Short mmCIF file of C-alpha atoms and ligand atoms in Angstrom, two decimals:
data_model
loop_
_atom_site.label_atom_id
_atom_site.label_comp_id
_atom_site.label_asym_id
_atom_site.label_seq_id
_atom_site.Cartn_x
_atom_site.Cartn_y
_atom_site.Cartn_z
CA UNK A 169 32.65 11.49 -39.13
CA UNK A 170 31.89 10.44 -35.45
CA UNK A 171 29.14 8.18 -34.92
CA UNK A 172 27.10 8.67 -31.66
CA UNK A 173 26.63 5.94 -29.62
CA UNK A 174 23.31 4.82 -30.10
CA UNK A 175 21.20 3.67 -26.62
CA UNK A 176 19.24 0.41 -27.39
CA UNK A 177 15.53 0.48 -25.95
CA UNK A 178 13.75 -2.52 -24.76
CA UNK A 179 10.37 -3.16 -23.49
CA UNK A 180 9.79 -5.80 -20.65
CA UNK A 181 5.88 -6.95 -20.48
CA UNK A 182 5.66 -7.64 -17.07
CA UNK A 183 2.87 -9.36 -15.44
CA UNK A 184 1.55 -7.30 -12.50
CA UNK A 185 -0.24 -10.30 -10.58
CA UNK A 186 -4.12 -10.09 -9.47
CA UNK A 187 -3.90 -7.25 -7.22
CA UNK A 188 -1.92 -7.80 -4.05
CA UNK A 189 1.07 -5.93 -4.71
CA UNK A 190 2.98 -8.31 -3.19
CA UNK A 191 2.52 -10.95 -5.94
CA UNK A 192 4.57 -9.35 -8.61
CA UNK A 193 7.65 -11.21 -9.65
CA UNK A 194 11.13 -10.36 -7.97
CA UNK A 195 12.01 -9.80 -11.88
CA UNK A 196 8.99 -7.40 -12.36
CA UNK A 197 9.92 -5.48 -9.41
CA UNK A 198 13.57 -4.81 -10.68
CA UNK A 199 12.06 -3.90 -14.35
CA UNK A 200 9.86 -1.36 -12.67
CA UNK A 201 12.44 0.37 -10.75
CA UNK A 202 14.84 0.57 -13.80
CA UNK A 203 12.55 1.78 -16.29
CA UNK A 204 12.53 5.09 -18.05
CA UNK A 205 8.54 4.43 -19.12
CA UNK A 206 5.92 2.41 -17.87
CA UNK A 207 2.89 1.86 -19.68
CA UNK A 208 0.21 0.35 -17.55
CA UNK A 209 -3.73 -0.15 -17.78
CA UNK A 210 -6.67 -0.46 -15.27
CA UNK A 211 -6.20 -3.74 -13.12
CA UNK A 212 -2.61 -2.89 -12.62
CA UNK A 213 -2.09 -2.23 -8.47
CA UNK A 214 -1.70 1.31 -8.69
CA UNK A 215 0.44 1.40 -5.65
CA UNK A 216 3.18 -0.68 -8.04
CA UNK A 217 3.78 2.47 -9.54
CA UNK A 218 5.99 3.61 -6.56
CA UNK A 219 8.62 1.52 -7.28
CA UNK A 220 8.84 3.53 -10.95
CA UNK A 221 11.75 6.12 -10.64
CA UNK A 222 10.21 9.53 -10.37
CA UNK A 223 12.01 10.88 -13.39
CA UNK A 224 10.17 7.72 -15.51
CA UNK A 225 7.25 8.43 -17.66
CA UNK A 226 3.77 6.98 -16.51
CA UNK A 227 1.12 6.42 -19.45
CA UNK A 228 -2.01 5.18 -18.41
CA UNK A 229 -3.67 3.11 -21.76
CA UNK A 230 -6.76 2.48 -19.40
CA UNK A 231 -8.12 -1.20 -20.15
CA UNK A 232 -11.72 -1.24 -18.21
CA UNK A 233 -14.17 -3.66 -19.74
CA UNK A 234 -15.61 -2.11 -22.81
CA UNK A 235 -13.70 1.38 -22.31
CA UNK A 236 -10.35 1.35 -23.92
CA UNK A 237 -8.74 4.73 -23.67
CA UNK A 238 -6.28 3.76 -26.38
CA UNK A 239 -6.93 0.66 -28.81
CA UNK A 240 -4.55 -2.26 -29.11
CA UNK A 241 -3.18 -1.02 -32.17
CA UNK A 242 -2.41 2.29 -30.81
CA UNK A 243 -0.84 1.10 -27.67
CA UNK A 244 1.36 -1.30 -29.71
CA UNK A 245 2.85 1.43 -31.78
CA UNK A 246 3.21 3.27 -28.71
CA UNK A 247 5.46 0.64 -27.45
CA UNK A 248 7.62 0.72 -30.38
CA UNK A 249 7.70 4.08 -30.47
CA UNK A 250 9.19 4.44 -26.60
CA UNK A 251 11.30 1.73 -27.11
CA UNK A 252 12.93 3.05 -30.45
CA UNK A 253 13.21 6.50 -28.57
CA UNK A 254 16.30 3.93 -26.42
CA UNK A 255 13.75 3.65 -23.48
CA UNK A 256 13.53 1.24 -21.36
CA UNK A 257 10.15 0.48 -21.09
CA UNK A 258 7.73 -1.51 -18.91
CA UNK A 259 4.46 -2.68 -20.36
CA UNK A 260 2.75 -3.21 -16.99
CA UNK A 261 -0.49 -5.87 -17.22
CA UNK A 262 -2.68 -7.16 -14.82
CA UNK A 263 -2.15 -10.88 -14.12
CA UNK A 264 -0.04 -12.78 -16.64
CA UNK A 265 0.53 -10.98 -19.68
CA UNK A 266 -0.07 -14.22 -21.88
CA UNK A 267 -3.56 -15.08 -20.13
CA UNK A 268 -6.18 -13.09 -22.10
CA UNK A 269 -4.28 -9.80 -21.63
CA UNK A 270 -3.44 -9.49 -25.34
CA UNK A 271 0.42 -9.57 -24.24
CA UNK A 272 0.54 -12.02 -26.96
CA UNK A 273 -0.29 -9.37 -29.36
CA UNK A 274 1.70 -6.74 -28.12
CA UNK A 275 4.63 -9.16 -28.18
CA UNK A 276 4.08 -10.05 -32.02
CA UNK A 277 4.03 -6.38 -32.64
CA UNK A 278 7.38 -5.57 -31.52
CA UNK A 279 8.60 -9.11 -32.59
CA UNK A 280 7.76 -7.56 -36.15
CA UNK A 281 9.12 -4.15 -35.50
CA UNK A 282 12.49 -5.50 -34.45
CA UNK A 283 12.36 -4.20 -31.01
CA UNK A 284 13.94 -6.02 -28.37
CA UNK A 285 11.67 -7.52 -25.52
CA UNK A 286 11.20 -9.80 -22.74
CA UNK A 287 8.08 -11.27 -20.74
CA UNK A 288 7.96 -12.01 -17.42
CA UNK A 289 5.42 -13.90 -16.20
CA UNK A 290 2.91 -12.87 -13.45
CA UNK A 291 0.31 -14.48 -11.24
CA UNK A 292 -2.72 -15.12 -13.10
CA UNK A 293 -6.24 -14.03 -11.54
CA UNK A 294 -7.15 -17.83 -11.33
CA UNK A 295 -4.32 -18.57 -9.42
CA UNK A 296 -4.55 -15.65 -7.04
CA UNK A 297 -8.38 -16.73 -6.78
CA UNK A 298 -7.54 -20.30 -5.76
CA UNK A 299 -4.58 -19.13 -3.12
CA UNK A 300 -6.80 -16.40 -1.69
CA UNK A 301 -10.09 -17.90 -1.44
CA UNK A 302 -9.25 -21.11 -0.49
CA UNK A 303 -9.66 -23.49 -3.71
CA UNK A 304 -6.69 -25.54 -4.84
CA UNK A 305 -7.50 -25.49 -8.60
CA UNK A 306 -6.41 -29.24 -8.93
CA UNK A 307 -6.30 -31.97 -5.80
CA UNK A 308 -5.68 -35.67 -5.76
CA UNK A 309 -9.31 -36.42 -4.75
CA UNK A 310 -11.29 -33.94 -6.56
CA UNK A 311 -9.87 -32.60 -9.73
CA UNK A 312 -7.19 -33.73 -12.05
CA UNK A 313 -7.28 -30.83 -14.82
CA UNK A 314 -8.23 -27.68 -14.81
CA UNK A 315 -9.09 -25.32 -17.85
CA UNK A 316 -8.85 -21.43 -18.39
CA UNK A 317 -12.05 -20.11 -20.45
CA UNK A 318 -12.94 -16.67 -21.81
CA UNK A 319 -16.06 -15.79 -20.56
CA UNK A 320 -16.23 -12.75 -22.96
CA UNK A 321 -17.23 -14.28 -26.06
CA UNK A 322 -21.47 -14.90 -26.24
CA UNK A 323 -21.96 -18.70 -25.71
CA UNK A 324 -25.26 -18.95 -27.43
CA UNK A 325 -23.06 -18.01 -30.70
CA UNK A 326 -23.27 -20.85 -33.33
CA UNK A 327 -19.55 -20.30 -34.21
CA UNK A 328 -18.05 -20.29 -30.62
CA UNK A 329 -14.72 -21.44 -30.01
CA UNK A 330 -15.22 -22.72 -26.68
CA UNK A 331 -15.12 -26.65 -26.84
CA UNK A 332 -18.47 -26.67 -24.68
CA UNK A 333 -18.43 -30.57 -25.15
CA UNK A 334 -15.20 -31.42 -23.85
CA UNK A 335 -15.90 -28.76 -20.96
CA UNK A 336 -19.32 -30.34 -20.29
CA UNK A 337 -18.31 -34.07 -20.20
CA UNK A 338 -14.50 -33.42 -18.23
CA UNK A 339 -14.85 -33.43 -14.65
CA UNK A 340 -11.88 -31.13 -14.17
CA UNK A 341 -12.10 -27.72 -12.86
CA UNK A 342 -12.98 -24.61 -14.78
CA UNK A 343 -11.86 -21.34 -14.43
CA UNK A 344 -13.82 -18.71 -16.30
CA UNK A 345 -12.67 -15.01 -16.99
CA UNK A 346 -14.45 -11.64 -17.91
CA UNK A 347 -17.84 -13.66 -17.32
CA UNK A 348 -19.62 -12.24 -14.95
CA UNK A 349 -21.88 -10.62 -17.01
CA UNK A 350 -22.55 -13.54 -18.66
CA UNK A 351 -23.18 -16.11 -15.62
CA UNK A 352 -26.58 -17.42 -16.76
CA UNK A 353 -25.74 -18.14 -20.33
CA UNK A 354 -21.96 -19.96 -18.87
CA UNK A 355 -23.69 -21.91 -16.36
CA UNK A 356 -26.40 -22.77 -19.20
CA UNK A 357 -23.77 -24.18 -21.59
CA UNK A 358 -22.18 -26.31 -19.20
CA UNK A 359 -25.60 -27.83 -18.13
CA UNK A 360 -26.57 -28.47 -21.60
CA UNK A 361 -23.29 -30.15 -22.30
CA UNK A 362 -23.50 -32.68 -19.04
CA UNK A 363 -22.36 -30.98 -16.26
CA UNK A 364 -24.49 -31.61 -13.33
CA UNK A 365 -26.59 -28.72 -11.75
CA UNK A 366 -25.26 -29.87 -8.07
CA UNK A 367 -21.79 -29.07 -9.81
CA UNK A 368 -20.08 -26.69 -6.74
CA UNK A 369 -19.61 -23.15 -8.20
CA UNK A 370 -18.27 -19.90 -6.89
CA UNK A 371 -17.63 -16.27 -8.12
CA UNK A 372 -14.42 -14.66 -6.93
CA UNK A 373 -14.36 -10.61 -6.98
CA UNK A 374 -11.29 -8.66 -6.74
CA UNK A 375 -9.52 -11.81 -5.88
CA UNK A 376 -6.49 -11.04 -3.76
CA UNK A 377 -7.43 -7.50 -2.67
CA UNK A 378 -8.79 -6.89 0.91
CA UNK A 379 -12.23 -6.11 -1.05
CA UNK A 380 -12.07 -9.63 -1.97
CA UNK A 381 -15.59 -11.33 -1.98
CA UNK A 382 -16.51 -14.87 -2.76
CA UNK A 383 -19.78 -16.38 -3.40
CA UNK A 384 -20.61 -19.69 -3.52
CA UNK A 385 -23.62 -22.21 -4.98
CA UNK A 386 -24.06 -24.80 -7.60
CA UNK A 387 -24.30 -24.51 -11.45
CA UNK A 388 -27.81 -24.36 -10.72
CA UNK A 389 -27.89 -21.54 -8.38
CA UNK A 390 -24.59 -19.29 -8.52
CA UNK A 391 -25.73 -16.87 -11.34
CA UNK A 392 -28.60 -15.60 -9.01
CA UNK A 393 -26.26 -15.65 -6.15
CA UNK A 394 -24.12 -13.16 -7.64
CA UNK A 395 -26.39 -11.06 -9.13
CA UNK A 396 -27.88 -10.94 -5.89
CA UNK A 397 -24.83 -10.12 -3.87
CA UNK A 398 -24.12 -7.34 -6.47
CA UNK A 399 -21.05 -9.06 -7.90
CA UNK A 400 -18.95 -6.98 -10.41
CA UNK A 401 -16.13 -7.17 -13.01
CA UNK A 402 -13.17 -8.03 -12.22
CA UNK A 403 -14.16 -11.35 -11.03
CA UNK A 404 -14.05 -15.17 -11.67
CA UNK A 405 -16.38 -18.46 -12.17
CA UNK A 406 -14.74 -21.31 -10.94
CA UNK A 407 -16.40 -24.29 -11.26
CA UNK A 408 -15.97 -27.78 -10.08
CA UNK A 409 -15.62 -30.21 -6.61
CA UNK A 410 -12.71 -28.29 -5.47
CA UNK A 411 -15.00 -25.35 -4.21
CA UNK A 412 -16.41 -26.67 -1.13
CA UNK A 413 -12.38 -27.07 0.28
CA UNK A 414 -12.98 -23.88 0.92
CA UNK A 415 -14.81 -23.93 3.98
CA UNK A 416 -11.56 -25.28 5.17
CA UNK A 417 -9.38 -23.41 3.32
CA UNK A 418 -10.08 -19.74 3.28
CA UNK A 419 -7.29 -18.40 5.33
CA UNK A 420 -7.32 -15.17 3.66
CA UNK A 421 -10.90 -14.58 4.57
CA UNK A 422 -10.86 -15.42 8.07
CA UNK A 423 -8.10 -12.56 9.16
CA UNK A 424 -9.21 -10.70 12.18
CA UNK A 425 -10.18 -7.36 10.13
CA UNK A 426 -10.89 -8.87 6.57
CA UNK A 427 -13.76 -7.04 5.68
CA UNK A 428 -13.21 -3.90 7.79
CA UNK A 429 -12.30 -0.98 5.91
CA UNK A 430 -10.01 1.66 7.92
CA UNK A 431 -9.05 5.55 7.16
CA UNK A 432 -5.12 6.15 8.17
CA UNK A 433 -4.78 10.05 8.70
CA UNK A 434 -1.13 10.10 9.16
CA UNK A 435 1.27 12.07 6.81
CA UNK A 436 2.35 9.95 3.85
CA UNK A 437 5.87 9.23 5.03
CA UNK A 438 4.47 7.87 8.21
CA UNK A 439 1.40 6.08 7.15
CA UNK A 440 3.45 3.19 5.94
CA UNK A 441 3.95 1.10 9.07
CA UNK A 442 0.17 1.90 10.39
CA UNK A 443 -0.92 0.62 6.89
CA UNK A 444 1.06 -2.34 6.77
CA UNK A 445 0.20 -3.99 9.98
CA UNK A 446 -3.67 -2.91 9.51
CA UNK A 447 -3.45 -5.15 6.20
CA UNK A 448 -1.37 -7.94 7.08
CA UNK A 449 -4.45 -8.44 9.74
CA UNK A 450 -6.58 -8.25 6.60
CA UNK A 451 -8.09 -4.57 6.77
CA UNK A 452 -8.39 -2.58 3.68
CA UNK A 453 -6.71 0.40 4.50
CA UNK A 454 -8.05 3.99 2.75
CA UNK A 455 -4.88 6.51 3.41
CA UNK A 456 -6.38 10.05 4.01
CA UNK A 457 -2.83 11.88 4.55
CA UNK A 458 -3.13 15.16 6.12
CA UNK A 459 0.47 16.66 6.50
CA UNK A 460 3.53 16.46 4.69
CA UNK A 461 6.83 16.94 6.05
CA UNK A 462 9.17 19.31 4.17
CA UNK A 463 12.70 20.69 4.91
CA UNK A 464 12.78 23.28 7.36
CA UNK A 465 12.86 26.60 6.57
CA UNK A 466 16.33 27.50 7.19
CA UNK A 467 19.46 24.17 7.43
CA UNK A 468 21.92 26.30 7.96
CA UNK A 469 22.10 25.40 12.11
CA UNK A 470 21.14 21.83 10.69
CA UNK A 471 23.90 21.44 8.55
CA UNK A 472 26.78 22.89 11.12
CA UNK A 473 25.36 20.77 13.79
CA UNK A 474 25.61 17.67 11.42
CA UNK A 475 29.52 18.34 10.71
CA UNK A 476 30.19 19.07 14.36
CA UNK A 477 28.93 16.39 16.17
CA UNK A 478 31.73 15.91 18.47
CA UNK A 479 30.36 18.89 20.13
CA UNK A 480 27.70 16.82 22.05
CA UNK A 481 27.57 14.40 24.66
CA UNK A 482 24.09 13.26 23.60
CA UNK A 483 21.63 13.03 20.72
CA UNK A 484 18.19 12.63 21.77
CA UNK A 485 15.45 11.78 18.78
CA UNK A 486 11.92 12.08 19.42
CA UNK A 487 10.24 10.98 16.34
CA UNK A 488 11.73 8.15 13.50
CA UNK A 489 10.77 11.25 10.70
CA UNK A 490 14.02 13.26 12.87
CA UNK A 491 16.15 10.55 12.80
CA UNK A 492 15.27 9.49 9.03
CA UNK A 493 16.18 13.14 7.81
CA UNK A 494 18.72 13.96 10.55
CA UNK A 495 21.01 10.80 9.96
CA UNK A 496 20.82 11.40 6.07
CA UNK A 497 21.79 14.75 6.05
CA UNK A 498 24.87 14.11 8.52
CA UNK A 499 26.17 11.32 6.08
CA UNK A 500 25.69 13.98 3.29
CA UNK A 501 27.53 16.52 5.26
CA UNK A 502 30.67 14.09 6.27
CA UNK A 503 31.36 12.12 2.58
CA UNK A 504 28.90 9.24 3.90
CA UNK A 505 31.30 8.36 6.77
CA UNK A 506 29.23 7.01 9.54
CA UNK A 507 32.21 7.80 11.72
CA UNK A 508 30.61 11.59 11.73
CA UNK A 509 28.59 10.10 14.73
CA UNK A 510 31.45 10.03 16.88
CA UNK A 511 31.34 9.32 20.58
CA UNK A 512 28.02 11.15 20.87
CA UNK A 513 25.58 8.97 22.75
CA UNK A 514 21.63 8.29 21.41
CA UNK A 515 18.56 8.41 23.24
CA UNK A 516 15.34 7.52 21.44
CA UNK A 517 12.02 8.15 22.81
CA UNK A 518 10.07 4.96 21.57
CA UNK A 519 10.47 1.82 19.90
CA UNK A 520 9.79 3.15 16.42
CA UNK A 521 12.33 6.03 17.01
CA UNK A 522 14.66 3.44 17.94
CA UNK A 523 14.07 1.05 15.40
CA UNK A 524 14.79 4.17 13.04
CA UNK A 525 18.26 4.59 14.70
CA UNK A 526 19.11 0.85 14.69
CA UNK A 527 18.67 1.07 10.71
CA UNK A 528 21.76 3.48 10.63
CA UNK A 529 23.31 1.00 12.40
CA UNK A 530 23.76 3.18 15.26
CA UNK A 531 23.33 1.91 18.71
CA UNK A 532 20.41 3.46 21.18
CA UNK A 533 22.04 4.00 24.34
CA UNK A 534 18.89 5.06 26.51
CA UNK A 535 15.05 4.59 25.92
CA UNK A 536 12.52 5.61 28.40
CA UNK A 537 10.01 2.70 29.66
CA UNK A 538 7.19 5.02 28.86
CA UNK A 539 7.11 7.31 25.43
CA UNK A 540 7.01 11.12 27.07
CA UNK A 541 9.64 13.66 26.97
CA UNK A 542 9.47 13.56 30.80
CA UNK A 543 10.92 10.22 31.42
CA UNK A 544 13.71 10.75 29.07
CA UNK A 545 14.96 13.34 31.40
CA UNK A 546 14.38 11.06 34.46
CA UNK A 547 16.31 8.29 32.45
CA UNK A 548 18.79 10.59 31.33
CA UNK A 549 19.78 11.90 34.83
CA UNK A 550 20.23 8.06 36.23
CA UNK A 551 23.21 7.70 34.12
CA UNK A 552 24.63 11.13 33.64
CA UNK A 553 25.29 14.37 35.75
CA UNK A 554 22.92 16.48 33.82
CA UNK A 555 25.05 19.83 34.88
CA UNK A 556 27.15 20.91 31.89
CA UNK A 557 26.22 17.78 29.51
CA UNK A 558 25.84 18.78 25.89
CA UNK A 559 22.73 17.49 23.99
CA UNK A 560 21.48 17.75 20.70
CA UNK A 561 17.78 17.57 19.86
CA UNK A 562 17.28 17.28 16.37
CA UNK A 563 13.36 17.42 15.57
CA UNK A 564 10.10 19.29 14.02
CA UNK A 565 10.08 22.72 13.82
CA UNK A 566 7.24 23.24 15.98
CA UNK A 567 7.19 20.61 19.17
CA UNK A 568 6.52 20.68 22.84
CA UNK A 569 9.04 22.29 24.76
CA UNK A 570 9.03 20.38 27.81
CA UNK A 571 11.80 18.25 27.21
CA UNK A 572 14.48 21.03 26.28
CA UNK A 573 13.59 23.06 29.30
CA UNK A 574 13.71 20.51 31.94
CA UNK A 575 17.09 19.28 30.65
CA UNK A 576 18.11 23.61 30.72
CA UNK A 577 16.53 23.69 34.15
CA UNK A 578 19.02 20.31 35.01
CA UNK A 579 22.13 22.57 34.04
CA UNK A 580 22.41 20.85 30.34
CA UNK A 581 23.68 22.87 27.33
CA UNK A 582 20.73 22.10 24.84
CA UNK A 583 20.59 22.99 21.15
CA UNK A 584 17.49 22.27 19.80
CA UNK A 585 17.46 22.40 15.68
CA UNK A 586 14.63 22.03 13.29
CA UNK A 587 15.09 19.36 10.64
CA UNK A 588 11.48 19.05 9.10
CA UNK A 589 8.45 21.20 9.46
CA UNK A 590 4.79 19.77 8.64
CA UNK A 591 2.52 21.50 6.27
CA UNK A 592 -1.17 20.75 5.73
CA UNK A 593 -1.84 18.27 2.94
CA UNK A 594 -5.06 16.71 1.41
CA UNK A 595 -5.50 13.29 -0.90
CA UNK A 596 -6.58 14.02 -4.32
CA UNK A 597 -9.99 11.59 -3.67
CA UNK A 598 -10.63 13.76 -0.44
CA UNK A 599 -14.21 14.39 -1.10
CA UNK A 600 -14.97 10.67 -2.12
CA UNK A 601 -13.24 9.63 1.25
CA UNK A 602 -15.52 12.04 2.73
CA UNK A 603 -18.73 11.09 1.03
CA UNK A 604 -18.42 7.24 1.88
CA UNK A 605 -17.36 8.74 5.78
CA UNK A 606 -20.78 10.08 5.81
CA UNK A 607 -22.83 7.25 4.38
CA UNK A 608 -21.20 5.22 7.31
CA UNK A 609 -19.15 2.93 4.57
CA UNK A 610 -16.02 3.03 6.83
CA UNK A 611 -15.62 1.19 10.01
CA UNK A 612 -13.10 3.11 11.66
CA UNK A 613 -10.79 6.22 11.30
CA UNK A 614 -7.33 6.69 12.97
CA UNK A 615 -5.98 9.36 14.83
CA UNK A 616 -1.92 9.33 15.84
CA UNK A 617 -1.58 12.74 17.34
CA UNK A 618 -3.44 15.87 18.03
CA UNK A 619 -2.15 17.46 14.98
CA UNK A 620 -3.70 14.46 12.74
CA UNK A 621 -7.16 15.35 14.45
CA UNK A 622 -6.39 19.38 13.84
CA UNK A 623 -5.17 18.43 10.48
CA UNK A 624 -8.21 16.54 9.61
CA UNK A 625 -10.67 18.48 10.91
CA UNK A 626 -8.98 21.64 8.59
CA UNK A 627 -9.13 19.33 5.83
CA UNK A 628 -12.76 17.98 5.71
CA UNK A 629 -14.33 21.03 7.63
CA UNK A 630 -15.67 21.08 11.37
CA UNK A 631 -19.13 20.50 10.23
CA UNK A 632 -18.36 17.30 8.45
CA UNK A 633 -16.11 16.07 11.19
CA UNK A 634 -18.94 16.61 13.40
CA UNK A 635 -21.48 14.83 11.21
CA UNK A 636 -19.37 11.63 10.74
CA UNK A 637 -18.20 10.98 13.81
CA UNK A 638 -21.31 9.13 14.96
CA UNK A 639 -21.06 7.10 11.90
CA UNK A 640 -17.68 5.67 12.32
CA UNK A 641 -15.39 4.16 14.92
CA UNK A 642 -13.02 6.69 16.00
CA UNK A 643 -9.51 5.06 17.13
CA UNK A 644 -7.23 7.23 19.29
CA UNK A 645 -3.30 6.63 19.77
CA UNK A 646 -3.44 7.98 23.63
CA UNK A 647 -4.97 10.44 26.07
CA UNK A 648 -3.68 13.43 24.57
CA UNK A 649 -4.94 12.74 21.36
CA UNK A 650 -8.53 11.45 22.72
CA UNK A 651 -8.76 15.15 24.38
CA UNK A 652 -8.13 16.76 21.16
CA UNK A 653 -10.81 14.76 19.53
CA UNK A 654 -13.24 15.29 22.52
CA UNK A 655 -12.42 19.25 21.78
CA UNK A 656 -13.82 18.63 18.39
CA UNK A 657 -16.90 16.84 19.76
CA UNK A 658 -15.55 13.37 18.70
CA UNK A 659 -15.66 10.57 21.40
CA UNK A 660 -12.98 7.57 20.25
CA UNK A 661 -14.49 4.42 20.87
CA UNK A 662 -11.01 3.11 20.86
CA UNK A 663 -7.81 4.21 22.41
CA UNK A 664 -4.54 2.54 22.73
CA UNK A 665 -3.29 0.84 25.80
CA UNK A 666 0.27 2.13 25.42
CA UNK A 667 0.70 4.72 22.88
CA UNK A 668 2.41 3.20 19.78
CA UNK A 669 1.27 2.18 16.42
CA UNK A 670 1.62 -1.41 17.91
CA UNK A 671 -0.74 -0.51 20.47
CA UNK A 672 -3.10 1.15 18.59
CA UNK A 673 -3.72 -1.77 16.05
CA UNK A 674 -3.96 -4.16 18.99
CA UNK A 675 -6.86 -1.59 20.43
CA UNK A 676 -8.49 -2.10 16.77
CA UNK A 677 -8.14 -5.70 17.04
CA UNK A 678 -9.85 -6.22 20.27
CA UNK A 679 -12.55 -3.84 19.36
CA UNK A 680 -14.93 -5.73 17.09
N1 SAH B 844 -4.01 -11.17 -17.68
C1 SAH B 844 -5.34 -11.32 -16.76
C2 SAH B 844 -6.45 -11.30 -17.15
C3 SAH B 844 -7.06 -10.11 -17.92
S1 SAH B 844 -8.57 -10.47 -18.42
C4 SAH B 844 -4.68 -12.31 -15.63
O1 SAH B 844 -3.80 -12.98 -16.12
O2 SAH B 844 -5.26 -12.50 -14.81
C5 SAH B 844 -9.29 -9.68 -17.38
C6 SAH B 844 -10.25 -10.68 -16.62
O3 SAH B 844 -9.45 -11.05 -15.52
C7 SAH B 844 -11.52 -9.91 -15.79
O4 SAH B 844 -12.73 -9.98 -16.20
C8 SAH B 844 -11.49 -10.97 -14.33
O5 SAH B 844 -12.15 -12.19 -14.80
C9 SAH B 844 -9.93 -11.50 -14.31
N2 SAH B 844 -9.58 -11.03 -13.25
C10 SAH B 844 -8.36 -9.96 -13.04
N3 SAH B 844 -8.24 -9.80 -11.88
C11 SAH B 844 -8.95 -10.24 -10.92
C12 SAH B 844 -9.26 -10.22 -9.94
N4 SAH B 844 -8.49 -9.40 -8.83
N5 SAH B 844 -10.34 -11.14 -9.42
C13 SAH B 844 -10.76 -11.69 -9.59
N6 SAH B 844 -10.88 -11.86 -11.36
C14 SAH B 844 -10.27 -11.01 -11.77
#
């Protein structure tokens, strides 16, 4: 009798951290990258799911205050079932799995079922809020202990599990989870059990995310102030003498674009650089991809050129996308051998394109001082005799003709080969974003090319576009894009001085 090899399933109970996707652990990310199924709930940062392989199953079990999509026993059974089917399962949980997350119960269920499991800790919300709102939970001068308390229980209940006596008398820092709906009652209990009304207190909402808000006061005032500010879950109540330190230490909220909400309209693949730069400065970035890159209609010429790069003296790249697609195909067609690039020299039209080339460990021999086609021709003419020069330009299916035309006029033999094509796209939440734009809830919207303008106008409709053009600042990457914006009746309030992502970000930062 032959025995089938049995694949053993395992569940990794992983802490996702409090919100900022950068706060997951290295081990947690490794688990996500290698899983066959991920079971996640509401607080986990959605962009973390980008790390999960496309083939993996994604199961939302939605834990939102009061609204459970699956009950806990069902979640436990689901985990057991997936693992028994031989899958590597990640149970992704907000913050740390063992702090008010019922991760303990899930681990118990797995242990009882004899399913293999591991626990990967995460940054719990209290630590995230402490760091990002500038309140060290302990401090030699102010607090020598810290207590995490659930605010979920009704504190007026007689048989409360919370040791109010101790919390009231001690001088340490207190952090209440799940308590924003009961701030009055929680503060009342602390006052009743001996804490002074002047004890500093803070509420931190959406800690570690660009939308983080912090409200401060005292035990006597914080409930009122939080209510007035419209604080909602998820939020923490932090009580103790360390709260005022945030006047000096609130680094996160002091970054130049903190509190600004910015819409980015590039294609999904291109948005990341702009997004990262804006987020690093503290902005909340909302992506509105309007185009998507897809393979060209025919790849025959592309693949043929990729196999015969020795036919060319120069390769000219006019976008990072072209570099990525083209270089990947060259390697694919030549068994991954980098020597396929041979002796052809490489020109890149701007710094982002150059970086893309360099990521493939290839050297850029020429980059014009300004990022326009005409300058490439002029720069090339300085080092080469253009007559008879063999040039390959891998690029978008539809693009400006200036570069190949000028080169041909000078006698060069130019092959223009499409490596990708753009098609219109629209985010799933397009309607919500348009609503926010119309309500004036977005500070700035960015455009990085004429085609992003055209595609965006097509996605939202001309009328809408004209309506919110006055309500939000429009940021343009340069004069060509600005002209297109004006053609649609929108006047850019911000225009980059050098026509790069970096320049655009600098211009947004300068505009207050
Ligand atoms: N296991 C989680 C806590 C789950 S209980 C952890 O370790 O952080 C859910 C509560 O956590 C929320 O009601 C809120 O009080 C707190 N919380 C989670 N994320 C938060 C965030 N980004 N900002 C403020 N509070 C948060």
